[in-house]
Amino acid sequence: MKKILSILISVILAVSAFAISASARVLGDVNGDKTANSSDALKILMYSVGTLEKIDTVAADVNCDGNINSSDALTTLMISVGSYSGPTNVDLKPEIIDPVFKSGKYTLSTVVDVDGVPTPTTIMINGNNMCTEMTVENIKARTLILDGKIYVVFPDLKVYSEVPKDQVGNVDFGNISGGSGLKYTGSRYVTVDGKTCTVDSYKDSDGVVSDYYFLNGKWVKIVDNPGTSRESVMDIQNFKAGVDSSWFSLKGLIKIDLPTSN
C-alpha cells in the first residue's frame, strides 16, 4: 500500500505542472489582427534593419531561432500569400486548445511509466482541484486534490483516506492554477516519424522549459525540459473539455486509515 501511495503522489506532482494557458497566435502577426500579411512582413523587415524601434518580438521571430531578420519577414510574406507549406497555429489554439483551458474543467488521458510498465492514466482538472486515476498492482486508485487537501480514493472498494501532510513533504496543493505561471517562449516545427508537428515552448517561474507537441489539431506529446538530464516525455491519448464531477466527491465513500506498510 505504501508503494501505491508513493506512485500516486509522484504522478500527481509531475502532472500538476502540465496544464498550460494557451493563447491564440498566428505566425508573423505582429500587429495583433489575427492574420499574417504584407504589412506584418514589412514591419518585421524594418525592425530587423533598425528602422522600427518596437515590435512584438515573440510573433516576429517566426522560426524561433532567437533572431528577427529577413528570413522571418520572408516567411510571413509567404504565409500571407498562401505559399507557406508548413503548419501555422491558426487552426489549433483558438479552435481546440483555448476553449478547453478557458473552461477550467478538462480531462487528459495519457500513459505513465510505472516501474517500467506503461500505465494508462486519466487526469482531470476541475477549477483549483485535480484528480488522477490509474490501476496499480491491479487496484484502481485515484489521487484527489480537493480544497488544498490530498486524498487517495479506491472507487471499486468505495473507500478513501486523507494523506497526511508529512507524506507529501513541503508541497502546497491549495492552488491548482492551470498553468497560469507559464510563459510562452516560441513555436517551431519538428518532424517526428515522418510527420510534422507544431511545437510550442513554455517556461515556468523556475526556468524549466516544456515543449508541447500538436499534430493535426491534437495535443499529442509533452516533453519536459528538453535536451537535459531531466527530460521526460508524456504521450497524450485524449484531451477534452469537461470532467466527471463524481470523481471530485467523497460522498458515499467510507473513510479509512491508509496503512503505511507495504
Short mmCIF file of C-alpha atoms in Angstrom, two decimals:
data_model
loop_
_atom_site.label_atom_id
_atom_site.label_comp_id
_atom_site.label_asym_id
_atom_site.label_seq_id
_atom_site.Cartn_x
_atom_site.Cartn_y
_atom_site.Cartn_z
CA MET A 1 0.00 0.00 0.00
CA LYS A 2 2.88 2.36 0.76
CA LYS A 3 4.22 1.73 -2.75
CA ILE A 4 0.86 2.59 -4.31
CA LEU A 5 0.69 5.82 -2.33
CA SER A 6 4.23 6.74 -3.38
CA ILE A 7 3.47 6.15 -7.07
CA LEU A 8 0.23 8.12 -7.00
CA ILE A 9 1.81 11.12 -5.27
CA SER A 10 4.76 11.08 -7.68
CA VAL A 11 2.41 11.10 -10.66
CA ILE A 12 0.24 13.90 -9.35
CA LEU A 13 3.30 16.02 -8.58
CA ALA A 14 4.53 15.50 -12.14
CA VAL A 15 1.29 16.15 -13.99
CA SER A 16 0.31 19.17 -11.91
CA ALA A 17 2.75 21.24 -13.96
CA PHE A 18 1.48 20.06 -17.33
CA ALA A 19 -1.56 22.30 -17.69
CA ILE A 20 -0.82 25.38 -19.76
CA SER A 21 -2.65 28.56 -20.62
CA ALA A 22 -2.51 28.64 -24.39
CA SER A 23 -3.10 31.79 -26.40
CA ALA A 24 -4.20 32.19 -29.98
CA ARG A 25 -1.31 33.11 -32.27
CA VAL A 26 -0.65 33.46 -35.96
CA LEU A 27 2.94 33.26 -37.11
CA GLY A 28 4.19 36.69 -38.08
CA ASP A 29 1.12 38.56 -36.81
CA VAL A 30 2.97 41.47 -35.19
CA ASN A 31 0.07 43.92 -35.27
CA GLY A 32 -2.33 41.60 -33.48
CA ASP A 33 -5.10 41.44 -36.07
CA LYS A 34 -5.00 37.60 -36.16
CA THR A 35 -3.68 37.49 -39.73
CA ALA A 36 -0.23 37.49 -41.28
CA ASN A 37 0.03 39.89 -44.22
CA SER A 38 2.47 42.06 -46.15
CA SER A 39 2.16 44.80 -43.53
CA ASP A 40 3.42 42.43 -40.84
CA ALA A 41 6.23 41.27 -43.12
CA LEU A 42 7.29 44.87 -43.76
CA LYS A 43 7.34 45.71 -40.05
CA ILE A 44 9.47 42.65 -39.32
CA LEU A 45 11.90 43.64 -42.05
CA MET A 46 12.04 47.25 -40.83
CA TYR A 47 12.73 46.07 -37.26
CA SER A 48 15.47 43.74 -38.47
CA VAL A 49 17.34 46.63 -40.17
CA GLY A 50 16.79 49.07 -37.33
CA THR A 51 14.23 51.43 -38.85
CA LEU A 52 11.46 50.32 -36.46
CA GLU A 53 12.09 50.58 -32.74
CA LYS A 54 9.39 48.34 -31.22
CA ILE A 55 7.69 45.14 -32.31
CA ASP A 56 6.08 42.04 -30.84
CA THR A 57 9.32 40.06 -30.71
CA VAL A 58 7.60 36.75 -29.96
CA ALA A 59 5.37 36.96 -33.03
CA ALA A 60 8.14 38.41 -35.19
CA ASP A 61 10.60 35.57 -34.52
CA VAL A 62 8.70 33.25 -36.84
CA ASN A 63 11.30 30.47 -36.94
CA CYS A 64 12.04 30.79 -33.20
CA ASP A 65 15.81 30.94 -33.63
CA GLY A 66 16.16 33.86 -31.23
CA ASN A 67 16.78 36.37 -34.01
CA ILE A 68 14.48 38.62 -36.02
CA ASN A 69 15.70 39.02 -39.57
CA SER A 70 14.75 38.99 -43.25
CA SER A 71 14.08 35.24 -43.09
CA ASP A 72 11.22 35.85 -40.65
CA ALA A 73 9.86 38.60 -42.89
CA LEU A 74 10.00 36.34 -45.95
CA THR A 75 8.20 33.50 -44.15
CA THR A 76 5.48 35.91 -43.01
CA LEU A 77 5.03 37.11 -46.58
CA MET A 78 4.80 33.51 -47.78
CA ILE A 79 2.13 32.82 -45.17
CA SER A 80 0.18 35.86 -46.29
CA VAL A 81 0.05 34.72 -49.94
CA GLY A 82 -0.59 31.07 -49.12
CA SER A 83 2.73 29.70 -50.37
CA TYR A 84 3.99 28.55 -46.97
CA SER A 85 3.81 24.76 -46.74
CA GLY A 86 4.49 24.40 -43.01
CA PRO A 87 1.73 24.36 -40.40
CA THR A 88 0.74 27.50 -38.54
CA ASN A 89 -1.01 27.76 -35.18
CA VAL A 90 -4.04 29.42 -36.65
CA ASP A 91 -6.29 26.34 -36.68
CA LEU A 92 -5.01 24.82 -33.43
CA LYS A 93 -5.04 27.17 -30.45
CA PRO A 94 -8.23 29.19 -30.85
CA GLU A 95 -10.44 26.33 -32.01
CA ILE A 96 -9.16 23.39 -30.00
CA ILE A 97 -6.84 24.31 -27.16
CA ASP A 98 -8.02 27.68 -25.82
CA PRO A 99 -11.70 26.81 -25.19
CA VAL A 100 -10.67 23.71 -23.24
CA PHE A 101 -8.27 25.53 -20.93
CA LYS A 102 -10.53 28.55 -20.52
CA SER A 103 -13.36 26.28 -19.37
CA GLY A 104 -11.32 25.46 -16.26
CA LYS A 105 -12.58 21.88 -16.46
CA TYR A 106 -10.87 19.36 -18.67
CA THR A 107 -9.79 15.75 -18.93
CA LEU A 108 -6.44 14.49 -20.18
CA SER A 109 -5.68 10.84 -20.88
CA THR A 110 -2.08 9.70 -21.11
CA VAL A 111 0.26 6.80 -20.37
CA VAL A 112 2.67 7.00 -17.43
CA ASP A 113 5.69 4.76 -16.89
CA VAL A 114 5.28 2.96 -13.56
CA ASP A 115 8.32 0.83 -12.76
CA GLY A 116 8.86 0.23 -16.47
CA VAL A 117 5.21 -0.63 -17.14
CA PRO A 118 3.19 1.71 -19.41
CA THR A 119 0.15 2.58 -17.29
CA PRO A 120 -2.95 4.34 -18.71
CA THR A 121 -3.68 7.40 -16.60
CA THR A 122 -6.55 9.87 -16.59
CA ILE A 123 -6.04 13.39 -15.25
CA MET A 124 -8.93 15.75 -14.53
CA ILE A 125 -8.64 19.45 -13.71
CA ASN A 126 -11.72 20.95 -12.07
CA GLY A 127 -11.02 24.58 -11.27
CA ASN A 128 -8.50 24.55 -8.41
CA ASN A 129 -8.91 20.82 -7.83
CA MET A 130 -7.28 17.90 -9.60
CA CYS A 131 -7.75 14.13 -9.75
CA THR A 132 -5.69 11.37 -11.35
CA GLU A 133 -6.70 7.75 -11.82
CA MET A 134 -4.63 4.69 -12.69
CA THR A 135 -4.54 0.98 -11.93
CA VAL A 136 -1.55 0.00 -9.79
CA GLU A 137 -0.97 -3.63 -8.79
CA ASN A 138 -4.46 -4.49 -10.10
CA ILE A 139 -6.05 -1.86 -7.88
CA LYS A 140 -7.86 1.12 -9.39
CA ALA A 141 -6.78 4.17 -7.40
CA ARG A 142 -7.35 7.91 -7.60
CA THR A 143 -5.35 10.72 -6.11
CA LEU A 144 -7.63 13.65 -5.38
CA ILE A 145 -6.58 17.20 -4.55
CA LEU A 146 -9.69 18.78 -3.09
CA ASP A 147 -9.71 22.22 -1.48
CA GLY A 148 -6.00 22.03 -0.76
CA LYS A 149 -6.13 18.57 0.82
CA ILE A 150 -4.97 15.34 -0.79
CA TYR A 151 -6.84 12.05 -0.69
CA VAL A 152 -6.36 8.55 -2.06
CA VAL A 153 -9.62 7.03 -3.28
CA PHE A 154 -10.29 3.40 -4.16
CA PRO A 155 -13.58 3.69 -6.10
CA ASP A 156 -14.22 -0.04 -6.53
CA LEU A 157 -13.88 -0.55 -2.77
CA LYS A 158 -15.84 2.66 -2.02
CA VAL A 159 -13.26 3.85 0.50
CA TYR A 160 -10.90 6.81 0.79
CA SER A 161 -8.15 8.07 3.03
CA GLU A 162 -6.73 11.53 3.63
CA VAL A 163 -2.99 11.69 3.03
CA PRO A 164 -1.09 13.27 5.95
CA LYS A 165 0.99 16.33 5.17
CA ASP A 166 4.19 14.54 6.18
CA GLN A 167 3.62 12.02 3.39
CA VAL A 168 3.85 14.66 0.66
CA GLY A 169 6.52 16.93 2.09
CA ASN A 170 6.50 20.69 1.86
CA VAL A 171 4.07 20.94 -1.05
CA ASP A 172 1.19 23.40 -1.30
CA PHE A 173 -1.78 21.81 -3.05
CA GLY A 174 -4.05 24.75 -2.31
CA ASN A 175 -3.93 26.34 -5.74
CA ILE A 176 -4.04 24.26 -8.91
CA SER A 177 -3.70 27.25 -11.21
CA GLY A 178 -3.96 25.57 -14.61
CA GLY A 179 -0.51 26.74 -15.61
CA SER A 180 -1.07 30.48 -15.31
CA GLY A 181 2.58 30.96 -14.32
CA LEU A 182 3.93 29.57 -17.59
CA LYS A 183 5.30 31.96 -20.21
CA TYR A 184 5.16 31.26 -23.93
CA THR A 185 8.67 31.46 -25.41
CA GLY A 186 8.13 30.46 -29.05
CA SER A 187 6.93 27.94 -31.61
CA ARG A 188 8.70 25.79 -34.15
CA TYR A 189 8.12 22.72 -36.29
CA VAL A 190 9.59 19.27 -35.73
CA THR A 191 9.33 16.18 -37.93
CA VAL A 192 8.72 13.02 -35.91
CA ASP A 193 8.34 9.66 -37.67
CA GLY A 194 7.77 11.48 -40.95
CA LYS A 195 5.05 13.73 -39.54
CA THR A 196 5.45 17.46 -38.95
CA CYS A 197 4.36 18.65 -35.50
CA THR A 198 3.76 22.17 -34.29
CA VAL A 199 5.82 22.58 -31.10
CA ASP A 200 5.16 25.32 -28.54
CA SER A 201 7.66 26.05 -25.78
CA TYR A 202 6.69 27.35 -22.34
CA LYS A 203 8.90 28.31 -19.39
CA ASP A 204 7.82 28.22 -15.75
CA SER A 205 8.91 30.53 -12.94
CA ASP A 206 11.84 28.21 -12.12
CA GLY A 207 13.18 28.42 -15.67
CA VAL A 208 12.12 24.89 -16.63
CA VAL A 209 11.09 24.68 -20.29
CA SER A 210 8.46 22.27 -21.61
CA ASP A 211 7.63 21.56 -25.26
CA TYR A 212 4.02 20.87 -26.23
CA TYR A 213 3.54 18.96 -29.50
CA PHE A 214 0.45 19.34 -31.67
CA LEU A 215 -0.38 17.29 -34.77
CA ASN A 216 -3.49 17.72 -36.92
CA GLY A 217 -5.24 19.71 -34.21
CA LYS A 218 -4.48 17.20 -31.46
CA TRP A 219 -2.21 17.58 -28.45
CA VAL A 220 -0.01 14.50 -28.79
CA LYS A 221 3.05 14.86 -26.59
CA ILE A 222 4.70 16.84 -23.80
CA VAL A 223 8.47 16.91 -23.41
CA ASP A 224 9.59 18.35 -20.08
CA ASN A 225 12.86 20.32 -20.04
CA PRO A 226 14.00 19.05 -23.47
CA GLY A 227 17.68 18.37 -24.05
CA THR A 228 18.59 17.99 -20.39
CA SER A 229 19.07 15.10 -17.99
CA ARG A 230 15.64 15.88 -16.51
CA GLU A 231 13.88 15.26 -19.79
CA SER A 232 10.66 13.27 -19.67
CA VAL A 233 8.06 12.54 -22.32
CA MET A 234 4.33 12.19 -21.83
CA ASP A 235 2.29 10.90 -24.77
CA ILE A 236 -1.24 12.28 -24.87
CA GLN A 237 -4.08 9.93 -25.83
CA ASN A 238 -7.00 12.32 -25.43
CA PHE A 239 -7.64 15.88 -24.32
CA LYS A 240 -11.13 17.31 -23.96
CA ALA A 241 -13.26 19.80 -22.09
CA GLY A 242 -15.36 18.65 -19.14
CA VAL A 243 -14.89 16.37 -16.15
CA ASP A 244 -16.77 13.63 -14.34
CA SER A 245 -17.91 15.54 -11.25
CA SER A 246 -18.31 12.32 -9.26
CA TRP A 247 -14.51 11.99 -9.19
CA PHE A 248 -14.36 15.13 -7.04
CA SER A 249 -16.80 13.93 -4.39
CA LEU A 250 -16.24 11.78 -1.32
CA LYS A 251 -19.97 11.28 -0.84
CA GLY A 252 -20.94 7.65 -0.27
CA LEU A 253 -17.35 6.60 0.47
CA ILE A 254 -16.08 5.25 3.77
CA LYS A 255 -13.05 6.93 5.31
CA ILE A 256 -10.26 4.59 6.37
CA ASP A 257 -6.73 4.95 7.74
CA LEU A 258 -4.23 4.23 4.99
CA PRO A 259 -1.69 1.56 6.01
CA THR A 260 1.91 2.78 5.99
CA SER A 261 3.47 -0.67 5.43
CA ASN A 262 3.84 -2.43 2.07
#
